[in-house]
mmCIF file of C-alpha atoms in Angstrom:
data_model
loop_
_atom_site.group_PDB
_atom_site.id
_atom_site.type_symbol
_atom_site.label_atom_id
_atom_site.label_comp_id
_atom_site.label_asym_id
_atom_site.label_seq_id
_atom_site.Cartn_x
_atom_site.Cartn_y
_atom_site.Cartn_z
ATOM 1 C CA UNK A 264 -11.888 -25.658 -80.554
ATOM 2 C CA UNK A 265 -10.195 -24.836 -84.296
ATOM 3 C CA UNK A 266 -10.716 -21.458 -84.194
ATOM 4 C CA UNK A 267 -9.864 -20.736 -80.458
ATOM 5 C CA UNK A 268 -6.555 -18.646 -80.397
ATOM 6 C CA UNK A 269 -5.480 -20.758 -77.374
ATOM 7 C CA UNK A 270 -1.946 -19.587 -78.290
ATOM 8 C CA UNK A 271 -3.171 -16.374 -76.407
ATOM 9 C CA UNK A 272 -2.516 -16.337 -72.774
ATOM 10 C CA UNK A 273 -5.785 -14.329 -72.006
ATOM 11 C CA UNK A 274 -7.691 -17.510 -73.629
ATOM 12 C CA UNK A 275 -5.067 -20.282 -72.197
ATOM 13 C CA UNK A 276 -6.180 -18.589 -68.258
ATOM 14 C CA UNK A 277 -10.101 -18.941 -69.723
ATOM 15 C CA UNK A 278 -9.740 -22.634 -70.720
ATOM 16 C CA UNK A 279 -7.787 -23.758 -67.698
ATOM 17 C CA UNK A 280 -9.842 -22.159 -65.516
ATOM 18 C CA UNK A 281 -12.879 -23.767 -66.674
ATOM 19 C CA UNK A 282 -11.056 -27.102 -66.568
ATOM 20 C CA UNK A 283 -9.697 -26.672 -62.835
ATOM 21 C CA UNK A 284 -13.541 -26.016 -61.880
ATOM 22 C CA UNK A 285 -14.281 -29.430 -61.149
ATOM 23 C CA UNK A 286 -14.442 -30.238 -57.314
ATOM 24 C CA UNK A 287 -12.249 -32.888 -55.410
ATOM 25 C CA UNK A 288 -10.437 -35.728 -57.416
ATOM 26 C CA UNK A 289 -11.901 -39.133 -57.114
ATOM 27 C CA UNK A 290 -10.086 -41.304 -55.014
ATOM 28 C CA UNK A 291 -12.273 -44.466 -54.544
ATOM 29 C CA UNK A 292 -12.429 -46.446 -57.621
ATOM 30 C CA UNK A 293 -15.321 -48.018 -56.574
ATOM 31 C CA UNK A 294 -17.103 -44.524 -57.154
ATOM 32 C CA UNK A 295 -19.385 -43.847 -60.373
ATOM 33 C CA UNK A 296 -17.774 -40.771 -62.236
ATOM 34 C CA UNK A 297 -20.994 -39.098 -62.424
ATOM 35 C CA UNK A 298 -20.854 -38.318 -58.544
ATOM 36 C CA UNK A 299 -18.505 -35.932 -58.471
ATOM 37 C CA UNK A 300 -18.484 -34.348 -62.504
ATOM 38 C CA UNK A 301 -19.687 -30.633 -62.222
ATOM 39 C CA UNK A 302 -22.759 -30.519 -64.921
ATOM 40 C CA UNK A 303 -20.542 -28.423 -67.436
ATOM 41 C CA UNK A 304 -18.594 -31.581 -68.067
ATOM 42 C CA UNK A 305 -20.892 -34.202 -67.870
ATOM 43 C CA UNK A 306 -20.396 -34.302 -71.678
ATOM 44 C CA UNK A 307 -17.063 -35.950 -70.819
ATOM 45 C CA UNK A 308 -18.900 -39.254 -69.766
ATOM 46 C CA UNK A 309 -20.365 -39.494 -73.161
ATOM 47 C CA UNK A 310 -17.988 -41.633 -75.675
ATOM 48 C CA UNK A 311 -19.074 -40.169 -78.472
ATOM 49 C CA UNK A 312 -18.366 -36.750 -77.574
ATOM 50 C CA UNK A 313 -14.829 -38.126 -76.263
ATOM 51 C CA UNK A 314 -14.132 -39.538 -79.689
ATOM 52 C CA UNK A 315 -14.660 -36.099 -81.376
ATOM 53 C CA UNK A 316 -13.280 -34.311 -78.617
ATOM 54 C CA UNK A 317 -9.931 -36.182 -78.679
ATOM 55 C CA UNK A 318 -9.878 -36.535 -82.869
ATOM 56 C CA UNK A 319 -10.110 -32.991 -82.820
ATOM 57 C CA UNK A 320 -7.380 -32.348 -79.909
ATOM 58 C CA UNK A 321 -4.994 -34.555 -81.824
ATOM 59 C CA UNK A 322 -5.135 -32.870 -85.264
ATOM 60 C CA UNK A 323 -4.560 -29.677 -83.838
ATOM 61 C CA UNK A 324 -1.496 -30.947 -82.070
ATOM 62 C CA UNK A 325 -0.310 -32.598 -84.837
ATOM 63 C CA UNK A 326 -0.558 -29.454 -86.763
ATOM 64 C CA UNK A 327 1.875 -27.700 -84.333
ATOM 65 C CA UNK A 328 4.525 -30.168 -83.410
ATOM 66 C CA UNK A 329 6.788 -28.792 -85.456
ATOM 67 C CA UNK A 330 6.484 -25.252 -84.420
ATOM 68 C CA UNK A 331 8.024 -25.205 -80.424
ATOM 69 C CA UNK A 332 7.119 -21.206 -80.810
ATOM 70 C CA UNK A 333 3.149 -21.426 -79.212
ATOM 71 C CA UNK A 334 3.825 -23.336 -76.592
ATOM 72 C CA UNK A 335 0.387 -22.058 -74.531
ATOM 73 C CA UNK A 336 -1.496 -24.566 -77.449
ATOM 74 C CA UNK A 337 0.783 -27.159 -76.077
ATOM 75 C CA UNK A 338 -0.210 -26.308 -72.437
ATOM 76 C CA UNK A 339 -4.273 -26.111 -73.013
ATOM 77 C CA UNK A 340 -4.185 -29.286 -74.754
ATOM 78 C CA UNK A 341 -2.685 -31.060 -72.067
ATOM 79 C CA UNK A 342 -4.926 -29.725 -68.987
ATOM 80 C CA UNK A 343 -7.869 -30.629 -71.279
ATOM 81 C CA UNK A 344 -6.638 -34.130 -72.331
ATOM 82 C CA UNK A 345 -5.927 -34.774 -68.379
ATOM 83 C CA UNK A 346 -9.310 -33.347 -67.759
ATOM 84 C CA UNK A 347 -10.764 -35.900 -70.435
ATOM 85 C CA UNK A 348 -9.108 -38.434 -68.517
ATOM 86 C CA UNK A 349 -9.892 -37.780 -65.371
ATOM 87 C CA UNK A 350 -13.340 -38.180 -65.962
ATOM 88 C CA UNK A 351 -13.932 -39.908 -69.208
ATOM 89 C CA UNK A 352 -15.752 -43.604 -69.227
ATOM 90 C CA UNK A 353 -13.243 -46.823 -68.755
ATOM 91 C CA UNK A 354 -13.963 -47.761 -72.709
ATOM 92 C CA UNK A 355 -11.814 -44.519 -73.594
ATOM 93 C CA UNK A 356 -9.216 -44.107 -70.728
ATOM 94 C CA UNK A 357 -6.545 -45.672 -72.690
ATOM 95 C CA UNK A 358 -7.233 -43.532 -75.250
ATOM 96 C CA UNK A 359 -6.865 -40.403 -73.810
ATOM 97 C CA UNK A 360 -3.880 -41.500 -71.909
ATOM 98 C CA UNK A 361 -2.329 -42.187 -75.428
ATOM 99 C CA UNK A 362 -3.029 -38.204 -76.059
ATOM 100 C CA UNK A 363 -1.223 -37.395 -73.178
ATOM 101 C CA UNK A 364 1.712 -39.121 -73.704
ATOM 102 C CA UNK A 365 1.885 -37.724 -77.299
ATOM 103 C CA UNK A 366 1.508 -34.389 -75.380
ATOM 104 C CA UNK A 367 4.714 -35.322 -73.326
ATOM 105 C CA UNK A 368 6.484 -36.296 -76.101
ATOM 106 C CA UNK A 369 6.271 -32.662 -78.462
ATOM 107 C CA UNK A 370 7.022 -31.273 -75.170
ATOM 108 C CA UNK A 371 10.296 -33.221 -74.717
ATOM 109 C CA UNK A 372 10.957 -32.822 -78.586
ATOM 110 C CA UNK A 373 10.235 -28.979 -78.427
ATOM 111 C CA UNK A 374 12.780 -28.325 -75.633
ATOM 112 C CA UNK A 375 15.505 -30.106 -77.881
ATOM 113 C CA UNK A 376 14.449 -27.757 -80.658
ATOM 114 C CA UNK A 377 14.987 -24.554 -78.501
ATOM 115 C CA UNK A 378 18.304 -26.008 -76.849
ATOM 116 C CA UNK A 379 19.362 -25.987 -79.999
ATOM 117 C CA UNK A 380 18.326 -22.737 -80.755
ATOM 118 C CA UNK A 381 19.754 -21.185 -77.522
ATOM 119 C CA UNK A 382 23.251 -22.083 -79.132
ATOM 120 C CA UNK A 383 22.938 -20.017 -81.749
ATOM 121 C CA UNK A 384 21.968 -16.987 -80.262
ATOM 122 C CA UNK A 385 24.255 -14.776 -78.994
ATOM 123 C CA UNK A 386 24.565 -14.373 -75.038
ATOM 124 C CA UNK A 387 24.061 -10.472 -75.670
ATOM 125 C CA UNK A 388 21.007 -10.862 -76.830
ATOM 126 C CA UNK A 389 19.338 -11.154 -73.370
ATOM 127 C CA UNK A 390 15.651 -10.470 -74.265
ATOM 128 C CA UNK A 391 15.732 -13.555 -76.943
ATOM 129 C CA UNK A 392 17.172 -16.050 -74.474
ATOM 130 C CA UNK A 393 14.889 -14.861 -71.385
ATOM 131 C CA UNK A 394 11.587 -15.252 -74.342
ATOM 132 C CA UNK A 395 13.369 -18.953 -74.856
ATOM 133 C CA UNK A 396 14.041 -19.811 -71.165
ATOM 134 C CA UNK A 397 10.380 -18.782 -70.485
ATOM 135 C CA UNK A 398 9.079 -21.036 -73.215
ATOM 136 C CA UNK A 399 10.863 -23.916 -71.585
ATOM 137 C CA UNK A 400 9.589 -23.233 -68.245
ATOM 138 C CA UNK A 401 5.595 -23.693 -69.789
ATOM 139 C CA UNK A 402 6.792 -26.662 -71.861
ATOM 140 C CA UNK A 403 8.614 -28.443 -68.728
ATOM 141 C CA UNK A 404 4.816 -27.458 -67.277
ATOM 142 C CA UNK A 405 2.712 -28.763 -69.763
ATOM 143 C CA UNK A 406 5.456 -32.056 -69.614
ATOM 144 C CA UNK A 407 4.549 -32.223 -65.664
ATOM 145 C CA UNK A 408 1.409 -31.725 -66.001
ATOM 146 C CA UNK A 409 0.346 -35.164 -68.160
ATOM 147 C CA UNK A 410 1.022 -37.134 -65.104
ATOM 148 C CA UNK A 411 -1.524 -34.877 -62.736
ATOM 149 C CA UNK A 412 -4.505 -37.916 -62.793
ATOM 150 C CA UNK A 413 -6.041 -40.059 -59.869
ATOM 151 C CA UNK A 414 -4.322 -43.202 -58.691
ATOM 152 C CA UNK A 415 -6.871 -45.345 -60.642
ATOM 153 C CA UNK A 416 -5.292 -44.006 -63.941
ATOM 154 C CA UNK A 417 -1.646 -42.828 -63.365
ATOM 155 C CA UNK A 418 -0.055 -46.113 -64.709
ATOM 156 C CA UNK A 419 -1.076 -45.096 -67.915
ATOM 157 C CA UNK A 420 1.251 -42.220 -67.471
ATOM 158 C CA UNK A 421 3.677 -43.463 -64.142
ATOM 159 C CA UNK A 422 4.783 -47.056 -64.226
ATOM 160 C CA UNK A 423 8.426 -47.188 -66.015
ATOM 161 C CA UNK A 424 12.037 -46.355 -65.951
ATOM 162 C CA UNK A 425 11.252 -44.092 -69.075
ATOM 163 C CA UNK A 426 8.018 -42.347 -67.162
ATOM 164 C CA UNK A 427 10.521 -41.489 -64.323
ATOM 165 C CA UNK A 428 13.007 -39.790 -66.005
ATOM 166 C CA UNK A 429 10.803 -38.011 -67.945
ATOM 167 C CA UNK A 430 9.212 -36.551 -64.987
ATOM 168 C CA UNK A 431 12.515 -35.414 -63.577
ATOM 169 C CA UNK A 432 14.180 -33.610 -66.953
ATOM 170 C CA UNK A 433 10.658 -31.418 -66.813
ATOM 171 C CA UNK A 434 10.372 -30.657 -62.860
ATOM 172 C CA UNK A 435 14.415 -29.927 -63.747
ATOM 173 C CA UNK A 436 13.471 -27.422 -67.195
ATOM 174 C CA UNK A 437 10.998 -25.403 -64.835
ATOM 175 C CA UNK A 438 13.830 -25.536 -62.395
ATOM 176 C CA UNK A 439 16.706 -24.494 -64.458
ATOM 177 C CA UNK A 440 15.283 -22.371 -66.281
ATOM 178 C CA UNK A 441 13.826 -20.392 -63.545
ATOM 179 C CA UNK A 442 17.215 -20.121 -62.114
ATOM 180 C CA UNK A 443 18.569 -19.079 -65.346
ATOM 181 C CA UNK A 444 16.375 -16.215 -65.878
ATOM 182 C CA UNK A 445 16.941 -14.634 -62.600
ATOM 183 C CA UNK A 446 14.835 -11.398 -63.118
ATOM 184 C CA UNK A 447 11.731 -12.911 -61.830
ATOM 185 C CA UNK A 448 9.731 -10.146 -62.762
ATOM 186 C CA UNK A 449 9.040 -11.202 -66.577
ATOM 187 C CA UNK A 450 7.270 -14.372 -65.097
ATOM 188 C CA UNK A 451 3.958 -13.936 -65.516
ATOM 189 C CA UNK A 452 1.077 -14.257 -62.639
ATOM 190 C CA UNK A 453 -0.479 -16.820 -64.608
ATOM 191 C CA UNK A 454 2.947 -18.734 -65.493
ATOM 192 C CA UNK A 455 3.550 -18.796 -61.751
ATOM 193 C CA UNK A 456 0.191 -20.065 -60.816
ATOM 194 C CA UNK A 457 1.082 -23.297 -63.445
ATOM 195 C CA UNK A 458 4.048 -23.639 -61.420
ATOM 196 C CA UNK A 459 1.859 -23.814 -58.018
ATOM 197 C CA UNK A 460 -0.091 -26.509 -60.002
ATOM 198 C CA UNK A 461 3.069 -28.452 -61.151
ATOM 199 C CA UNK A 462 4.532 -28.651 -57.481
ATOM 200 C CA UNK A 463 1.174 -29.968 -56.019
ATOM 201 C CA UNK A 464 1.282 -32.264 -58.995
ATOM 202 C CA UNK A 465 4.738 -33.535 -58.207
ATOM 203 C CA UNK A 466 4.532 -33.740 -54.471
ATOM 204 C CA UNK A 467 0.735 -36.374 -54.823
ATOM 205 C CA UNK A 468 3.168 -38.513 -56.882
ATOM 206 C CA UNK A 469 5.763 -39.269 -54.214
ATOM 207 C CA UNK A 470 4.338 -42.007 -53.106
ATOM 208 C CA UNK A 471 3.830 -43.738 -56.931
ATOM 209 C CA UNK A 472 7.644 -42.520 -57.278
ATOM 210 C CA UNK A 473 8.991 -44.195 -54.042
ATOM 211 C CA UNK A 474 6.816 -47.368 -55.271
ATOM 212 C CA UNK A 475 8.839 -47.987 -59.129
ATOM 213 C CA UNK A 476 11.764 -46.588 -57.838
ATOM 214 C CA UNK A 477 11.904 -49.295 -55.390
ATOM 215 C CA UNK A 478 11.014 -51.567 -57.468
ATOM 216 C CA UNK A 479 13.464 -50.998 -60.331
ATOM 217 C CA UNK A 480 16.262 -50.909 -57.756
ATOM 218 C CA UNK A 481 16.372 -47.202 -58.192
ATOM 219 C CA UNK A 482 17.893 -47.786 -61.963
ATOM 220 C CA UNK A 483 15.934 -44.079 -62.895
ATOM 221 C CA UNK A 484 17.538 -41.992 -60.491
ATOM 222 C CA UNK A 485 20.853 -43.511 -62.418
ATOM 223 C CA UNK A 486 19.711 -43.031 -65.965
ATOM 224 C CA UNK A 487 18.831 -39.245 -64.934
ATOM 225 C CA UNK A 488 22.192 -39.042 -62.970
ATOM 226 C CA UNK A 489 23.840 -40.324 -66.151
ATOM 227 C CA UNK A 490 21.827 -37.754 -68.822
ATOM 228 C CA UNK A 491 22.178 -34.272 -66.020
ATOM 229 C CA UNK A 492 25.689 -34.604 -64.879
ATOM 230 C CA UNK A 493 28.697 -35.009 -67.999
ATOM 231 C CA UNK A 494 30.747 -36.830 -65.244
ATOM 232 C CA UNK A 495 29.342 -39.737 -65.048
ATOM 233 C CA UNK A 496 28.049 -39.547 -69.235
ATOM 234 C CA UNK A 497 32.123 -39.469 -69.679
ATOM 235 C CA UNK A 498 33.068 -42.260 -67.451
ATOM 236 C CA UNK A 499 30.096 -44.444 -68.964
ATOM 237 C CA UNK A 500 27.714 -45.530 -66.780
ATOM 238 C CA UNK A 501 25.834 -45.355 -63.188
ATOM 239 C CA UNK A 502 24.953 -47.942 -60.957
ATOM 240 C CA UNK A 503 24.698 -46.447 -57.235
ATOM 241 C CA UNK A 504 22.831 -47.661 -54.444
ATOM 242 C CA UNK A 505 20.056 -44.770 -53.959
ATOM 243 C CA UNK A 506 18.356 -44.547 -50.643
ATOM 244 C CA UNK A 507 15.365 -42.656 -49.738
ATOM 245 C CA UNK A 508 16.198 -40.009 -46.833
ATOM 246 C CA UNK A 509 13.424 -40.631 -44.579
ATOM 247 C CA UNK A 510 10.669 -43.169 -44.601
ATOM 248 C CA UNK A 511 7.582 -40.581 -45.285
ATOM 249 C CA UNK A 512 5.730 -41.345 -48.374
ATOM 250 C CA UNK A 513 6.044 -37.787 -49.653
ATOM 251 C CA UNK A 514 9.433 -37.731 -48.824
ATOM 252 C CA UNK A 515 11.837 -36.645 -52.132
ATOM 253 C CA UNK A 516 14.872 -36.723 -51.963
ATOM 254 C CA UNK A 517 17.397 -39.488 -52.001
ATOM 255 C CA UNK A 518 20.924 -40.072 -51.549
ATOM 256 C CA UNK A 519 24.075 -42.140 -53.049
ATOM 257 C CA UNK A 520 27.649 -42.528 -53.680
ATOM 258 C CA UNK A 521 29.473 -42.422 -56.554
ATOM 259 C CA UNK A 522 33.212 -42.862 -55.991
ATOM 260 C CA UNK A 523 33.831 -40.256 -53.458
ATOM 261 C CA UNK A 524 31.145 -37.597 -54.327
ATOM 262 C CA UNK A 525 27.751 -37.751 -52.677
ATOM 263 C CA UNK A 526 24.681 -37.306 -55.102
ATOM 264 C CA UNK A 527 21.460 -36.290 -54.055
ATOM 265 C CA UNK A 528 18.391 -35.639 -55.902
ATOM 266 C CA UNK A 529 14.928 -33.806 -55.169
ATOM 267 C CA UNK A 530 12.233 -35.690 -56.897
ATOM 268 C CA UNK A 531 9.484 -33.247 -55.847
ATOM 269 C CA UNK A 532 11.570 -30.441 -58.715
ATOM 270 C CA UNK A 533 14.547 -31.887 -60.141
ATOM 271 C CA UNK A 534 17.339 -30.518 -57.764
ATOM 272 C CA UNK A 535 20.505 -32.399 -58.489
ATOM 273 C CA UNK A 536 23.520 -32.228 -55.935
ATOM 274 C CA UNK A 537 27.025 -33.227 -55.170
ATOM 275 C CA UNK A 538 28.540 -32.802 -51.911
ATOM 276 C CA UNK A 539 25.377 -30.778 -51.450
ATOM 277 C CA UNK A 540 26.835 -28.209 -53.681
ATOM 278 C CA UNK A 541 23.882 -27.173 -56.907
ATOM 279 C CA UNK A 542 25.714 -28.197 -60.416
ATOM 280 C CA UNK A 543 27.417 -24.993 -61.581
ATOM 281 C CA UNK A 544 28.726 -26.234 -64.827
ATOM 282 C CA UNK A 545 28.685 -29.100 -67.453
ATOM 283 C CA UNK A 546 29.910 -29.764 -70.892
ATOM 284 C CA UNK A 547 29.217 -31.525 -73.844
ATOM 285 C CA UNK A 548 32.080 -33.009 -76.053
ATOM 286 C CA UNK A 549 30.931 -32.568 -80.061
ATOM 287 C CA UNK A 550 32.813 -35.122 -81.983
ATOM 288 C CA UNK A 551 32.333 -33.276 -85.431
ATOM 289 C CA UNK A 552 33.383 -29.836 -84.459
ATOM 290 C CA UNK A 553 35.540 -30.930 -81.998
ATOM 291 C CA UNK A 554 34.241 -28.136 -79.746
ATOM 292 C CA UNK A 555 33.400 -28.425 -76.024
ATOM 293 C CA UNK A 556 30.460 -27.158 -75.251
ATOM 294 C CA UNK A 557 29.465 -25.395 -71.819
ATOM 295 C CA UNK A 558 25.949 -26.611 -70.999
ATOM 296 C CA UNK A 559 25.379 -23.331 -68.467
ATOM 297 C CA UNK A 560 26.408 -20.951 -71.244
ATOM 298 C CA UNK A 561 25.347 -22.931 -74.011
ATOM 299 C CA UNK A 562 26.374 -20.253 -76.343
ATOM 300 C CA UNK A 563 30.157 -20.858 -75.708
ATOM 301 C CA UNK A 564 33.247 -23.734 -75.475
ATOM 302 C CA UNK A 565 36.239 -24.077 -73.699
ATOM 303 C CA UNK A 566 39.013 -21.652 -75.600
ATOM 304 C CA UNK A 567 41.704 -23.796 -76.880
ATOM 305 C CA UNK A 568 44.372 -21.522 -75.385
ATOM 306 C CA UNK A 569 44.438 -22.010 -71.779
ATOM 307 C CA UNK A 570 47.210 -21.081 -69.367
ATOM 308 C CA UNK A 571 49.563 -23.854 -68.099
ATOM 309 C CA UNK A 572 47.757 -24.285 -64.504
ATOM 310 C CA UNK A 573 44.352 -24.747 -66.093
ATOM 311 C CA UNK A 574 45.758 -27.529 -67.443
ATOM 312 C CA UNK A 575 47.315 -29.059 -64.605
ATOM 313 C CA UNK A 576 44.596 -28.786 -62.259
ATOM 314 C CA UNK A 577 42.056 -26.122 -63.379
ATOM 315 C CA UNK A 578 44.020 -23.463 -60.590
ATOM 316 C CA UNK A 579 44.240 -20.719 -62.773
ATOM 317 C CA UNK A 580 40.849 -20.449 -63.839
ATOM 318 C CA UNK A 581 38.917 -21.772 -67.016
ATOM 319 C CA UNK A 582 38.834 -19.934 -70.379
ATOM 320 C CA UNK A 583 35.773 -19.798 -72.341
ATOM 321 C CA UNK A 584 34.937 -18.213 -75.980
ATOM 322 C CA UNK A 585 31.796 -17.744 -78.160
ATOM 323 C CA UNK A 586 30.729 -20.370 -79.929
ATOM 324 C CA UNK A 587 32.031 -19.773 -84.003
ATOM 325 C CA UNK A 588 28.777 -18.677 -85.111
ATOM 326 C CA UNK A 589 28.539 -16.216 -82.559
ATOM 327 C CA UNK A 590 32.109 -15.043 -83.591
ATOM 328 C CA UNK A 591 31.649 -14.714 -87.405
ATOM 329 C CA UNK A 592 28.453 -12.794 -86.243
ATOM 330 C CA UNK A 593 30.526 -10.663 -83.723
ATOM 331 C CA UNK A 594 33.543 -11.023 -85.074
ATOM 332 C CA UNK A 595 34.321 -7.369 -84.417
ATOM 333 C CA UNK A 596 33.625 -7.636 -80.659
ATOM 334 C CA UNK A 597 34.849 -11.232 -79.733
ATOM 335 C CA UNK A 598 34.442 -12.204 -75.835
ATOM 336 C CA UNK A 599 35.400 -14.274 -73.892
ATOM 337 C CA UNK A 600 34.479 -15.477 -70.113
ATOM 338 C CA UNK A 601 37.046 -16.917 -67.733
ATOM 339 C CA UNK A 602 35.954 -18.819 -65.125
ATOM 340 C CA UNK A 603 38.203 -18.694 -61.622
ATOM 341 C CA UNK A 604 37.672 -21.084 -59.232
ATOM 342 C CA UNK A 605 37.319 -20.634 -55.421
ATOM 343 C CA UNK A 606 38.785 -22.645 -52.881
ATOM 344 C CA UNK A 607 40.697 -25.936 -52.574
ATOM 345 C CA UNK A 608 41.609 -27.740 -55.905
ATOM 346 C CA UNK A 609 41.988 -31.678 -55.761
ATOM 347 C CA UNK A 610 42.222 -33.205 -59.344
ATOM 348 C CA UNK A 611 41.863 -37.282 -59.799
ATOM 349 C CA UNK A 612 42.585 -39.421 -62.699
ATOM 350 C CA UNK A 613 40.290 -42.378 -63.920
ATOM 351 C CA UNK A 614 42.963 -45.252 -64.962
ATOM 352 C CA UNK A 615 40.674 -46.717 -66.903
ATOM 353 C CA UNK A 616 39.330 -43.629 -68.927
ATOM 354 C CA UNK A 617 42.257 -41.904 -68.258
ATOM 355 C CA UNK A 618 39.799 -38.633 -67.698
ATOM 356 C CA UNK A 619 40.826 -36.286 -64.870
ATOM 357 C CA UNK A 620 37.795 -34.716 -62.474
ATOM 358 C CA UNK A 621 38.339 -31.487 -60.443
ATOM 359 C CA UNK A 622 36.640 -30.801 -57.413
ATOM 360 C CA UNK A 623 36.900 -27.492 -55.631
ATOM 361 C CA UNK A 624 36.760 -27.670 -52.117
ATOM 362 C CA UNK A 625 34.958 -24.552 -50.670
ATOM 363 C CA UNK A 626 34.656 -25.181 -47.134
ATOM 364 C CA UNK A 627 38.904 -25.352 -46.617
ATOM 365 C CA UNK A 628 40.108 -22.428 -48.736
ATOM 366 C CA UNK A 629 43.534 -22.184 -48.898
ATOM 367 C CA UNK A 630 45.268 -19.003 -47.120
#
């Protein structure tokens, strides 16, 4: 296992291949392991060979966590620790569980570390943020993936606020991300098969979803609400009254209100919606540089000249300019994006935050 280049994704397919060739999951907990463990891991049911296994698994994770740039290592240790636990003996299930949540976490740490890396590349170099975007994508995978275990052992990984929202910023990395890209040629067979794996993953957990949803009065879908959308992070706080769309146990969406906008989210991949229009753009105030930072093209802020009607209602359109890294780097060919809306503008003021939200109304466009 130390000398495996499992950074290579000819040897990442080998390893996860072997893992995924185990038969059906084991539903009845009543059911000895052994039953249903394919010879080639019956060393799995032997703790000694789990505590070496996992020792060894964890030092060579710690020895990458802070390098986000072989993010395949990330990936194979994951589908083996889920394999481990899966299978292992109840004296080392909690374990193992431990492993995979210290999986989820370099994963969650790792896409902060490229985020931030994103914003200092410029957006012309296309190549370098498709590589990064594409690295996210198999992190948000390897994140999903430390939930995929039998209902005897997800609480271990599922039973929390925290777990929740977790869950929902990866299914929404693969998402964005995905979107992002665009060209989705330089996706990978292999890469897309994860995916296939990740959306089975997410759609057997419904049910366990529904379940602490329901019994947290929903508070998750409002923390992830708060974290996705800047609107509500500005204004403070989210408490709506979710609702589950149908009564189906798979089912995963769910709906609210907050003031007049209606929210939806798809728990099954992330999607996030208002009015059932997809998020377009979002920003992020930094109090140091004083900059305003668009989260879509995280590479650029809001100019500080703007004309008159952007200011009064956003009906001229919305100037944005490279980010001042970008322009000392570029500072021969400085650009700029402006952003014109389309349709019907309706601007409201918060009295108590004194913050003004625009919507644009697409389905009555003035004539």
């Amino acid at each position: 296992m130390d000398s495996l280049p499992i950074a290579e994704e000819s040897v990442a397919i080998l390893i996860i291949h072997s893992m995924l060739q185990y038969g059906s999951l084991r539903t009845d907990k009543n059911e000895i392991f052994d039953s249903w463990c394919s010879e080639s891991h019956e060393q799995l049911l032997e703790d000694y060979f789990i505590d070496e296994f996992i020792a060894r698994l964890e030092r060579r994770l710690d020895g990458c966590q802070l390098s986000w740039k072989n993010e395949l290592v990330l990936m194979v240790i994951t589908m083996i620790t889920m394999r481990i636990l899966t299978v292992c003996d109840l004296t080392r299930d909690k374990r193992v569980a431990d492993l995979a949540i210290k999986c989820r976490r370099a994963g969650e740490n790792w896409i902060v570390f490229i985020l931030e890396n994103i914003q200092k590349i410029s957006s012309s170099h296309c190549n370098e943020l498709i590589k990064l975007r594409l690295k996210m994508v198999n992190i948000g995978i390897s994140c999903v993936l430390t939930f995929s275990t039998h209902r005897a052992r997800i609480d271990y990984l599922l039973s929390s606020n925290e777990h929740i929202v977790s869950l929902l910023k990866a299914a929404t990395t693969i998402r964005d991300n995905i979107i992002l890209n665009m060209n989705q040629s330089n996706t990978s067979n292999f890469v897309k098969n994860m995916m296939r794996l990740t959306e089975r993953v997410l759609f057997m957990l419904q049910p366990k979803i529904t379940e602490i949803l329901e019994k947290s009065a929903y508070q998750s879908l409002n923390d992830f609400a708060t974290i996705y959308w800047a609107v509500i992070l500005i204004n403070g706080t989210m408490d709506g009254k979710w609702q589950k769309r149908t009564n189906d146990p798979y089912t995963s969406w769910y709906d609210c209100r907050y003031e007049s906008r209606q929210l939806s989210i798809d728990c099954s991949n992330g999607t996030f919606l208002i009015d059932g229009m997809t998020i377009g753009l979002a920003f992020e105030y930094n109090s140091r540089t004083t900059n305003i930072t668009s989260r879509k093209y995280s590479d650029m802020c809001i100019d500080e000249d703007q004309w008159l009607e952007t200011l009064t209602g956003l009906t001229f359109g919305l100037l944005l300019s490279s980010l001042s890294v970008n322009n000392h780097e570029m500072r021969h060919y400085p650009y700029r994006k402006l952003i014109v809306p389309f349709g019907t503008m309706q601007g409201k003021r918060n009295k108590d935050t004194n913050h003004q939200t625009v919507t644009i109304d697409r389905l009555f466009v003035k004539s």
